[in-house]
Short mmCIF file of C-alpha atoms and ligand atoms in Angstrom, two decimals:
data_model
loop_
_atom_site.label_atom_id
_atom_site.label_comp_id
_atom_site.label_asym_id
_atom_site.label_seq_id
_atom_site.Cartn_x
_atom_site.Cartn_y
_atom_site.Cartn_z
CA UNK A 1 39.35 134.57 69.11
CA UNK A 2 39.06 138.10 67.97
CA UNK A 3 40.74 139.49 64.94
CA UNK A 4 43.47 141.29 65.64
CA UNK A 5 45.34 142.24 61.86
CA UNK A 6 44.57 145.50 60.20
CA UNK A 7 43.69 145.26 56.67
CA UNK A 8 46.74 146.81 55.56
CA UNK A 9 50.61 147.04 57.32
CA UNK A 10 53.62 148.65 57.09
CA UNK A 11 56.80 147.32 57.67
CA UNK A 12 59.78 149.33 58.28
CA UNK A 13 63.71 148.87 58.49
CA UNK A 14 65.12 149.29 62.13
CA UNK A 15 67.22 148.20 65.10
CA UNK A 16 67.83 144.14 65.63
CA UNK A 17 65.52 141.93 66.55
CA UNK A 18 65.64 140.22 70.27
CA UNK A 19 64.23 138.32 73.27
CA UNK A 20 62.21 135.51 73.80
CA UNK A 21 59.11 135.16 71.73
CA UNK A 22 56.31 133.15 72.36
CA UNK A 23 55.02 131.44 69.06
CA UNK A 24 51.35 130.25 68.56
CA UNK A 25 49.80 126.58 68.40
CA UNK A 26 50.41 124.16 65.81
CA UNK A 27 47.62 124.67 63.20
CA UNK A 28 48.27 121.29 61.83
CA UNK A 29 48.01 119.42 64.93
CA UNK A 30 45.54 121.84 66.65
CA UNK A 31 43.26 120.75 63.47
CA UNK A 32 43.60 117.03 64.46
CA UNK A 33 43.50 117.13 68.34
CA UNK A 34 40.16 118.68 67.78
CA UNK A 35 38.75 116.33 65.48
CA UNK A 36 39.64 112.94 67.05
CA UNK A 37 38.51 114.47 70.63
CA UNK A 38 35.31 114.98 68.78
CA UNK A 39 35.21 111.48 67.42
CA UNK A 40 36.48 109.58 70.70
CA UNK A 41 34.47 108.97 73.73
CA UNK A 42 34.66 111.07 76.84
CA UNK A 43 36.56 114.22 77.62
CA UNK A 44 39.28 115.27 75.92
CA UNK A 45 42.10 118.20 76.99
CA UNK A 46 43.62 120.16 74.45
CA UNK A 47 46.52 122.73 76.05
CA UNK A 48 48.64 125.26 74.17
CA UNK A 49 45.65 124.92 70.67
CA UNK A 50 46.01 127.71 68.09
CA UNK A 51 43.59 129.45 68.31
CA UNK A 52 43.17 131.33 64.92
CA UNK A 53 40.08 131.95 62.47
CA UNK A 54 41.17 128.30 60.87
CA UNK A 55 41.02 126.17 64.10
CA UNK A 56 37.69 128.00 65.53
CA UNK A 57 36.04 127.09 61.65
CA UNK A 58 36.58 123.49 62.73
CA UNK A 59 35.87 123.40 66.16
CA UNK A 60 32.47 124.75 64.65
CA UNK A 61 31.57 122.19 62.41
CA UNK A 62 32.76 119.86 64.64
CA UNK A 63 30.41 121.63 67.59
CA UNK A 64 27.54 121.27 64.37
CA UNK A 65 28.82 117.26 64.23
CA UNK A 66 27.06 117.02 67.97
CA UNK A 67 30.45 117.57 69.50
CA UNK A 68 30.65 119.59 72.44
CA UNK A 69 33.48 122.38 72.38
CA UNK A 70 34.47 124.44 75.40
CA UNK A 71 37.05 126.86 73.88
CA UNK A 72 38.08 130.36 76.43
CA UNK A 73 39.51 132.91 75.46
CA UNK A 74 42.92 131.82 77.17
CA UNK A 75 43.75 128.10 78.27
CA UNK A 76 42.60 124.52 77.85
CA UNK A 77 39.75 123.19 75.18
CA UNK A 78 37.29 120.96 76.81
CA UNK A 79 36.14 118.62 73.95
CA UNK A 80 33.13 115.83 74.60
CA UNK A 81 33.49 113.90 72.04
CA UNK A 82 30.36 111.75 70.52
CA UNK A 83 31.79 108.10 70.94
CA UNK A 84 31.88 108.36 66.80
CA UNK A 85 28.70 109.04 66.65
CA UNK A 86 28.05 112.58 64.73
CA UNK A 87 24.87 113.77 63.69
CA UNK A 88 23.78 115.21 60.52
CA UNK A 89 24.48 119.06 61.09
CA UNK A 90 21.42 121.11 60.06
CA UNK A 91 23.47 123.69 57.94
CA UNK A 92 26.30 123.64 55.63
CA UNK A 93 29.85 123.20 57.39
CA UNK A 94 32.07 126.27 57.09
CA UNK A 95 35.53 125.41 56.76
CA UNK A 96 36.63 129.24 56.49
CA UNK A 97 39.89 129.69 54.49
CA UNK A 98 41.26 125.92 56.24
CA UNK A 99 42.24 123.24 53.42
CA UNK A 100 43.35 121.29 56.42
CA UNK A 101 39.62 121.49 57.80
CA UNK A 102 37.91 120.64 54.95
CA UNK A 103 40.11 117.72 53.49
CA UNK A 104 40.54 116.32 57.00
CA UNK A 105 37.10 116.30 58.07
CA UNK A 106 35.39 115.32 54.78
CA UNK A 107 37.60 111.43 55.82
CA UNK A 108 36.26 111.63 58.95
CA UNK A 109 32.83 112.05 58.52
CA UNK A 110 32.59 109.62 54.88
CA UNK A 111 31.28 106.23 56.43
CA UNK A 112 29.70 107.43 59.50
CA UNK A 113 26.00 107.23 58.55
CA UNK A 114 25.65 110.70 58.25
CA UNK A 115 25.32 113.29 55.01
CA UNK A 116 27.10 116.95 55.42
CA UNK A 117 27.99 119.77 52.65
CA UNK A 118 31.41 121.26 53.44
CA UNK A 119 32.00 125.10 52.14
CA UNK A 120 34.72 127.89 52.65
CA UNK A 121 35.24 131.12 51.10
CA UNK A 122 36.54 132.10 48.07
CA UNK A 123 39.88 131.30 48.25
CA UNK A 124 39.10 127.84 49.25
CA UNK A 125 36.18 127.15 47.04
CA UNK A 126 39.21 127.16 44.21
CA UNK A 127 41.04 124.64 45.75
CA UNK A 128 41.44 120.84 44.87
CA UNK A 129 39.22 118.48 46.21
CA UNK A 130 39.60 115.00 43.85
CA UNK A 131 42.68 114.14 45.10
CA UNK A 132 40.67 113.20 48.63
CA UNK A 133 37.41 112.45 46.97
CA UNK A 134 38.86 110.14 43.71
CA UNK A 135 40.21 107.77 47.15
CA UNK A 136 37.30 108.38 48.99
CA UNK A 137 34.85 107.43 46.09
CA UNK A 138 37.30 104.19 46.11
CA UNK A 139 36.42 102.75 49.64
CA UNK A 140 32.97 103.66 48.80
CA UNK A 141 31.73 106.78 49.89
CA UNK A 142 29.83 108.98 47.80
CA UNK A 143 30.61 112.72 47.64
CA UNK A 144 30.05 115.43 45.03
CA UNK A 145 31.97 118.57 44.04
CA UNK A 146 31.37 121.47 41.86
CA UNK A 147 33.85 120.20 39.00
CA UNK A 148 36.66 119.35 41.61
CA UNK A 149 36.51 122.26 44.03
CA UNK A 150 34.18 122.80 47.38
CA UNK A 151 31.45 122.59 48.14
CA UNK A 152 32.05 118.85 48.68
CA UNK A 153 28.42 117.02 49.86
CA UNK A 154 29.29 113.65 51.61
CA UNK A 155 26.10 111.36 50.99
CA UNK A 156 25.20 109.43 54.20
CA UNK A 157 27.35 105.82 53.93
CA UNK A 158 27.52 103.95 57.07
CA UNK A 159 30.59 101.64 55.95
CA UNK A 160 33.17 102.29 53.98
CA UNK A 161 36.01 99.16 52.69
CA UNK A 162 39.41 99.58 53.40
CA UNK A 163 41.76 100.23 50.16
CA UNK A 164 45.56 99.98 49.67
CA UNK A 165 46.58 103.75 48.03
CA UNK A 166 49.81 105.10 47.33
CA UNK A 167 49.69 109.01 47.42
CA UNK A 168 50.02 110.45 44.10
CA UNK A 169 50.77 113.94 45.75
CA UNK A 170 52.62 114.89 48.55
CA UNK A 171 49.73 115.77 50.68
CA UNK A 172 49.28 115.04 54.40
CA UNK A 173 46.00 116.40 54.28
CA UNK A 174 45.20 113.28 51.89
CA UNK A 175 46.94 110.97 53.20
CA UNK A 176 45.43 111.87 56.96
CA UNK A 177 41.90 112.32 55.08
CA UNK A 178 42.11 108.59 53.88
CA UNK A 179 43.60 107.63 57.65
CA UNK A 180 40.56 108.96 59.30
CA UNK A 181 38.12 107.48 57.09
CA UNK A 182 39.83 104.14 57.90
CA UNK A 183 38.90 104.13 61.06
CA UNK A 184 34.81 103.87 59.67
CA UNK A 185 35.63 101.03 57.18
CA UNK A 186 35.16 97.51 57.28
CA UNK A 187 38.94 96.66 57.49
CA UNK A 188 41.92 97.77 57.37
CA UNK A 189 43.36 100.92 55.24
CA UNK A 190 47.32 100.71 53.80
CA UNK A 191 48.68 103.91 53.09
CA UNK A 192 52.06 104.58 51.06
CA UNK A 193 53.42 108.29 51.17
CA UNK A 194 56.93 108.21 48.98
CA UNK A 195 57.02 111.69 49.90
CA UNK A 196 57.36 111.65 53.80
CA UNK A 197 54.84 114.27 54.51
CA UNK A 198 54.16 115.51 58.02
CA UNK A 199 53.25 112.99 60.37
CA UNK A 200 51.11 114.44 63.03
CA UNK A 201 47.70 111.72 62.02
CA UNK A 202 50.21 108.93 62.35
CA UNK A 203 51.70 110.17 65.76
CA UNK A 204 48.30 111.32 67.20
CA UNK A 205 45.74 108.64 66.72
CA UNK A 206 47.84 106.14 68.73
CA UNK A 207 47.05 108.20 71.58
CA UNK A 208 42.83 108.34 70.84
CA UNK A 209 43.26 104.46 71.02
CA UNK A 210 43.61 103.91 67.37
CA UNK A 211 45.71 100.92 66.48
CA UNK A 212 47.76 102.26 63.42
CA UNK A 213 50.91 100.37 62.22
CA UNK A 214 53.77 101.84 60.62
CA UNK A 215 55.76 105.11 60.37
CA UNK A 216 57.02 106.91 57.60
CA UNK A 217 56.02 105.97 53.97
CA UNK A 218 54.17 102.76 54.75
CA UNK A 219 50.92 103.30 57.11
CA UNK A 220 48.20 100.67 57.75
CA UNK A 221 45.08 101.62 60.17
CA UNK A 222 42.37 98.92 61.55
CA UNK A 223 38.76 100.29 62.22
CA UNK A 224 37.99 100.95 65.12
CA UNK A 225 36.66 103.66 67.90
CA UNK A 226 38.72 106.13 69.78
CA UNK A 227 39.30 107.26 73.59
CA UNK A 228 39.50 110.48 74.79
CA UNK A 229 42.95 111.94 75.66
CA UNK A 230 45.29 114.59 76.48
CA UNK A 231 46.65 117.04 73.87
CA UNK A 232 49.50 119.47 74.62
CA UNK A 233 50.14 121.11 71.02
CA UNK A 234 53.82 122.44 70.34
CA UNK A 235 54.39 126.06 69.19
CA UNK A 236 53.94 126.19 65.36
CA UNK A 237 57.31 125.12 63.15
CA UNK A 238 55.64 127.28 60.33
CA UNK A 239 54.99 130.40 62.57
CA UNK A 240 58.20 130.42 63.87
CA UNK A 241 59.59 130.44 60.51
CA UNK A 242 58.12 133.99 60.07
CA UNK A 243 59.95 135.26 63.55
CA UNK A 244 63.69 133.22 62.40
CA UNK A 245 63.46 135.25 59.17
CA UNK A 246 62.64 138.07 60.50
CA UNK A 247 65.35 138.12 62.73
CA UNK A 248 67.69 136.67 60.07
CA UNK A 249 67.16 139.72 57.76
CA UNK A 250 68.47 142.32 60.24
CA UNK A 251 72.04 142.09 61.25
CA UNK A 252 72.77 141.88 64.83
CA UNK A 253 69.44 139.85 65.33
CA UNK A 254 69.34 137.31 68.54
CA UNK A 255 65.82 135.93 69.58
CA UNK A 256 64.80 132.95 71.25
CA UNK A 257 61.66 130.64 70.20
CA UNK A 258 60.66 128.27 73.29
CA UNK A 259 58.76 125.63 72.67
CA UNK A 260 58.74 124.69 68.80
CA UNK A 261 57.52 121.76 67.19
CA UNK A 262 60.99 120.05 65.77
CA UNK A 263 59.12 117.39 64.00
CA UNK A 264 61.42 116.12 60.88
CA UNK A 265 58.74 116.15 58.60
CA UNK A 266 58.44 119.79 59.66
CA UNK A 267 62.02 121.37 60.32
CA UNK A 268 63.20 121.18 56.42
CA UNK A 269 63.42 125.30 56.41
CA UNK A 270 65.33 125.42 59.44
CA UNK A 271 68.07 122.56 57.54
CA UNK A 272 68.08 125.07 54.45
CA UNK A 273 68.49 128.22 56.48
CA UNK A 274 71.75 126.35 58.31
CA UNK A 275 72.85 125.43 54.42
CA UNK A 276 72.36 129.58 53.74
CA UNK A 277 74.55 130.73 56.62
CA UNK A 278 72.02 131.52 59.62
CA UNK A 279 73.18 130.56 63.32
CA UNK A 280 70.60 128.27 64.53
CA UNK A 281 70.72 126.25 67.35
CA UNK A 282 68.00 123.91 68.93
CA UNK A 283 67.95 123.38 72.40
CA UNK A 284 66.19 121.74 75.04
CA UNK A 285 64.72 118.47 72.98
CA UNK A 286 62.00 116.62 74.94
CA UNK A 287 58.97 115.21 73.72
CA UNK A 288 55.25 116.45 73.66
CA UNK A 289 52.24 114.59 73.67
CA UNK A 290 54.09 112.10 70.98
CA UNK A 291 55.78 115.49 69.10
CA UNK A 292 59.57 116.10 69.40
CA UNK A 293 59.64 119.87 70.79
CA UNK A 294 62.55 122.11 71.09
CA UNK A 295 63.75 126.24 72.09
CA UNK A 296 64.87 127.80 68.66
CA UNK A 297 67.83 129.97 68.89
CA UNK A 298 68.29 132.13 66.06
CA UNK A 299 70.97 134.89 65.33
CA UNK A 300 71.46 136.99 62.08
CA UNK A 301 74.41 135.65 60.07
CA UNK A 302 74.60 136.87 56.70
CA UNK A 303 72.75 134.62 53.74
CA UNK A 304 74.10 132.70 50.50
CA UNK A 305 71.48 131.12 48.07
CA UNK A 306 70.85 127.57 48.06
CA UNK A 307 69.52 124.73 45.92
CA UNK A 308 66.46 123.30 47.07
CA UNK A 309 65.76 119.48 45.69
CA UNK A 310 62.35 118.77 45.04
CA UNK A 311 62.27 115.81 47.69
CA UNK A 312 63.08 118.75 50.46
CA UNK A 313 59.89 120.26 49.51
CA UNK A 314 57.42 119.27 51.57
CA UNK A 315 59.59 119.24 54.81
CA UNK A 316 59.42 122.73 53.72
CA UNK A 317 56.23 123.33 52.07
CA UNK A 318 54.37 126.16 54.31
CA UNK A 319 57.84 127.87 54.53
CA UNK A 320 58.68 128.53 51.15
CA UNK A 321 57.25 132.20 50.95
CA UNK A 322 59.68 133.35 53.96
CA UNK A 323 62.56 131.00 52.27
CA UNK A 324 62.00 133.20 48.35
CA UNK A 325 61.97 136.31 50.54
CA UNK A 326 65.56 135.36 52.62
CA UNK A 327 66.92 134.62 49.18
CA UNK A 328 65.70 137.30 47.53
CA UNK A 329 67.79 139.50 49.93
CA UNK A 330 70.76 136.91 50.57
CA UNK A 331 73.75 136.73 48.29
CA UNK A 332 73.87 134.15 45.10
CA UNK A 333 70.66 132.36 43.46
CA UNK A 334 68.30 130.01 45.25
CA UNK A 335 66.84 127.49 43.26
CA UNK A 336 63.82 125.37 44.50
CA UNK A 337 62.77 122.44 42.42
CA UNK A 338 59.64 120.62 42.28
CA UNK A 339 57.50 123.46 44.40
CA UNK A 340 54.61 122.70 42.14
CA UNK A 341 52.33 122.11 44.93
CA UNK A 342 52.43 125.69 45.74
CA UNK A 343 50.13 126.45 43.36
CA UNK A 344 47.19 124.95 45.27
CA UNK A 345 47.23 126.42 48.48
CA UNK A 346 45.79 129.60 49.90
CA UNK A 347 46.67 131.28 46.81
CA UNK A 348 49.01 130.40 43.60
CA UNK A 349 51.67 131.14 46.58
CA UNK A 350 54.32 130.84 43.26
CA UNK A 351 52.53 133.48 41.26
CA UNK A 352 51.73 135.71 44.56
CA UNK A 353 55.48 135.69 45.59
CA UNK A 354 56.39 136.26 42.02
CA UNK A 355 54.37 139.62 42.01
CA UNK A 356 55.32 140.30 45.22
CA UNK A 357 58.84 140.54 44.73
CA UNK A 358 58.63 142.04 41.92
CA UNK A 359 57.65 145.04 43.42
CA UNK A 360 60.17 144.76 45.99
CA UNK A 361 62.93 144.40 42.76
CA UNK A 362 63.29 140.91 42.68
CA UNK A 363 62.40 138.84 39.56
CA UNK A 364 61.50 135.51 40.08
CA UNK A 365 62.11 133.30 36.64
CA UNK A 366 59.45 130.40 36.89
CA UNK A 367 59.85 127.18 34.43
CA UNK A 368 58.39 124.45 34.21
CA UNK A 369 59.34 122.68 37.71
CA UNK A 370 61.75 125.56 39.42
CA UNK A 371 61.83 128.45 40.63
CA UNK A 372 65.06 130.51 39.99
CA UNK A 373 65.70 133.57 42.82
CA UNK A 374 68.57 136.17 41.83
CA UNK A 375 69.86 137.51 45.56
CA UNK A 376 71.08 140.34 46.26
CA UNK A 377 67.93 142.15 45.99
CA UNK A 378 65.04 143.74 47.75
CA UNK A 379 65.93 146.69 46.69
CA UNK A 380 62.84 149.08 47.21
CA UNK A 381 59.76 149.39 49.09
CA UNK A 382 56.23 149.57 47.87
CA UNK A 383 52.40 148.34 48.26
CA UNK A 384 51.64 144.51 48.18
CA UNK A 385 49.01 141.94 47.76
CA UNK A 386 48.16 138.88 50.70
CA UNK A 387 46.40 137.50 47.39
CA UNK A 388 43.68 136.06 50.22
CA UNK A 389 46.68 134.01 51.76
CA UNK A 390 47.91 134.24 55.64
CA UNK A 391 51.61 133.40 54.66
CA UNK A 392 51.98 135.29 51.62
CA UNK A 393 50.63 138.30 53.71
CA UNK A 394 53.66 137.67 56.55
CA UNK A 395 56.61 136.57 53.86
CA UNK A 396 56.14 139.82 52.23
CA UNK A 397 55.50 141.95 55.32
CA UNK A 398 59.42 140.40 56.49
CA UNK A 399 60.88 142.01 53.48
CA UNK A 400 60.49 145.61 54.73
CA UNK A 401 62.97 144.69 57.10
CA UNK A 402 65.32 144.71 54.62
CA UNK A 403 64.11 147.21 51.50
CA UNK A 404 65.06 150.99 52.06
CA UNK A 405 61.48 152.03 51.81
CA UNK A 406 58.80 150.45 54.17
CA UNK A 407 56.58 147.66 52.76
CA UNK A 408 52.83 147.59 53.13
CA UNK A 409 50.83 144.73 52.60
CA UNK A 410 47.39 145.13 51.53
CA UNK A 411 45.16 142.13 53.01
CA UNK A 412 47.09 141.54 56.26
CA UNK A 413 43.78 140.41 58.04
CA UNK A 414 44.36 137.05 56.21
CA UNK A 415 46.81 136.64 58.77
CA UNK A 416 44.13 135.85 61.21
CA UNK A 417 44.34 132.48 60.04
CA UNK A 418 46.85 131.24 61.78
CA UNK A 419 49.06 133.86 63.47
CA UNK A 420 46.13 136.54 64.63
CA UNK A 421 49.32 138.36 67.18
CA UNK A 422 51.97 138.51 64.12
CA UNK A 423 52.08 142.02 64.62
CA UNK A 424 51.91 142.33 68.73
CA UNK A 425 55.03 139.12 68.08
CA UNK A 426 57.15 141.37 65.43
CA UNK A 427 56.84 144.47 67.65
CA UNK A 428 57.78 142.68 70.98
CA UNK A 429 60.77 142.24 68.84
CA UNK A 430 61.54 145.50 68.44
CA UNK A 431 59.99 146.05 64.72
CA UNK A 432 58.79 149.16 63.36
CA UNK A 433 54.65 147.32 62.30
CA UNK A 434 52.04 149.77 62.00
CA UNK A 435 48.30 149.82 60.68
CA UNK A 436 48.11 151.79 57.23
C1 S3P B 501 48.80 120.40 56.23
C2 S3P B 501 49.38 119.85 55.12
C3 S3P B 501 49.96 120.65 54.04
C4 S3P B 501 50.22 122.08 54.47
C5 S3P B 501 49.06 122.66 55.20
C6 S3P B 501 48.75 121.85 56.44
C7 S3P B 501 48.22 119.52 57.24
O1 S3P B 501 49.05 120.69 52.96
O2 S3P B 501 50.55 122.86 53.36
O3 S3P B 501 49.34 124.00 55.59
O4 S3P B 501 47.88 119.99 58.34
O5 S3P B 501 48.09 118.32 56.95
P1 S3P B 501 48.99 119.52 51.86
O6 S3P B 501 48.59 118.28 52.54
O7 S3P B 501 47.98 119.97 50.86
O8 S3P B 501 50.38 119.47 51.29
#
């Protein structure tokens, strides 16, 4: 992978947006194909991976794990796994910027005999951590943190029990933390998510052998080891949320998105930007490796606000930066509810869109649990902060689509993490992107 973002961008306002865009890998399910091919026995395949600075982070601690990792440039990861059998790696695991990395693979690696200190950089060493180690600690493993944040050091356990938990937050990265650690423990783990979060652990381990009961908000997994397998990952629902809004904020718009993960627990923007107006059409539904995949058709329609309920959040949660910037230009107030959760990821995503817009000439009014968007804004240009966050960097860059003056966001390299040909996408499309 080589880094392709400039520190700093400019967006600009110009013609419509058009033609057939090919969309990156599923981060989320890139993340897990890699990790249970490095658990399972034997050989696993893994087509159509993201490959961004947050994938390669874990394919590297998993290639520290004793996995073996064949990743080129272009095509198909080769992945010998170790029969779940890691090693103690000789260095501190760097998960990069990935919360996904580091929650995911601190489960998998609690109960397997084996001690490991899990790091990341700055943004994520402010990050969360209890809510996987408080469930962790529970089926017995024994971590530390430095008071709740990474580094997290897993002591070496080699059996963990199997708990009942009901999530407290709406986190998949929990719940699939606490699923992967099941399969070390000495029987079997029941899970209860209220909150429907993505379900891309549940769908996935299945096909590694795993014998995992249930669907939706009521999960139980046995112990047990894990085959190697096939992967084909779906183009990213989250990425192509930054090409539909694009082409949504300039009139006459028309592009085409083949190959998109349509996953429910994944397509809750797409639902709101129907309720707002846009044209949207998915075509083409067929399944992938266990994922419902589908062509996005997208044309420019003009926007209305909308009310987002807090249970639509985390169908939505990785989109909400692109959704405050298509309401900040669209007509009416959005509301979201219950976004709280946006506080702990890459950045304070609720205070970096709040600055953000402001700039642009859109005040955000935050209470309590909601977020209150006027419309009809974006109403200048000006210089902007990534705040260390990928999709922050991209929301922000789509507004100069629509403000009179360009846009330039300082800290575009965070893009790297998972959309590292944003720009080379955006000006296939027609768009005015340039280094500043
Ligand atoms: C992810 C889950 C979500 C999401 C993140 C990826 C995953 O985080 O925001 O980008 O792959 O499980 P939370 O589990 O913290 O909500």
């Amino acid at each position: 992978m080589k880094p392709s973002m400039a520190a700093a961008i400019t967006v600009s306002r110009g013609g419509p947006l058009t033609g057939t865009l090919a969309v990156p890998g599923d981060k989320s399910i890139t993340h897990r194909a890699l990790m249970l091919a490095a658990l399972a026995r034997g050989e696993s395949h893994i087509r159509g991976a993201l490959d961004a600075g947050d994938t390669r982070a874990t394919a590297a601690a998993l290639v520290a794990l004793g996995a073996k990792v064949d990743w080129p440039a272009s095509g198909t990861i080769q992945v010998q796994g170790c029969g779940g059998r890691w090693r103690s790696p000789a260095g501190t695991l760097d998960l990069g910027n990935s919360g996904t990395g580091m929650r995911l693979l601190a489960g998998a690696l609690a109960g397997r005999g084996i001690s490991a200190t899990l790091d990341g950089d700055a943004s994520l060493r402010r990050r969360p951590m209890e809510r996987i180690t408080a469930p962790l600690r529970a089926m017995g493993a024994t971590l530390q943190t430095r008071n709740g944040c990474p580094p997290i050091t897993v002591a070496a356990a080699d059996r963990l029990h199997g708990i009942a938990y009901r999530l407290p937050v709406a986190s998949a990265q929990v719940k699939s933390a606490l699923l992967l650690a099941g399969l070390a423990a000495d029987g079997p783990t029941r899970i209860v998510d209220p909150f429907h979060t993505r379900d891309h652990t549940e769908r996935m381990l299945p096909r590694f052998g795993a014998a995992l009961r249930g669907r939706g908000d009521a999960l139980i997994v046995r112990p047990g080891a894990l085959e190697c397998t096939d992967i084909t990952v779906p183009a990213d629902a989250s990425s192509a949320a930054f090409l539909a809004a694009a082409a949504l904020l300039v009139p006459g718009s028309r592009i085409l998105l083949p190959g998109v993960g349509a996953n429910p627990t994944r397509t809750g923007f797409f639902d709101l930007l129907g309720r707002m107006g846009a044209s949207l059409e998915w075509r083409n539904l067929r399944d992938v490796s266990g994922e419902p995949v589908a062509d996005l058709h997208v044309e420019a329609r003009p926007l209305t606000g909308v009310r987002v309920e807090a249970r639509e959040v985390p169908r939505t949660i990785d989109e909400l930066p692109a959704l405050m910037v298509l309401a900040a230009g669209a007509a009416g107030e959005t509301v979201i509810e219950g976004a709280d959760e946006l506080r702990h990821k890459e950045s304070d995503r609720i205070e970096a869109m709040r600055a953000g817009l402001e700039t642009l000439g859109t005040e955000l009014r935050v209470s309590a649990n909601r977020i209150r968007i006027p419309g009809g804004g974006l109403g200048r240009g000006g210089r902007v902060e990534a705040a260390c966050d990928h999709r922050v960097a991209m929301a922000l860059a789509l507004a100069g689509l629509a403000t009179p003056e360009p846009v330039t966001v300082a800290g575009a390299e965070w893009i790297d993490a998972s959309f590292p040909d944003f720009a080379e996408r955006m000006r296939a499309a027609g768009v005015t992107l340039e280094a500043a």
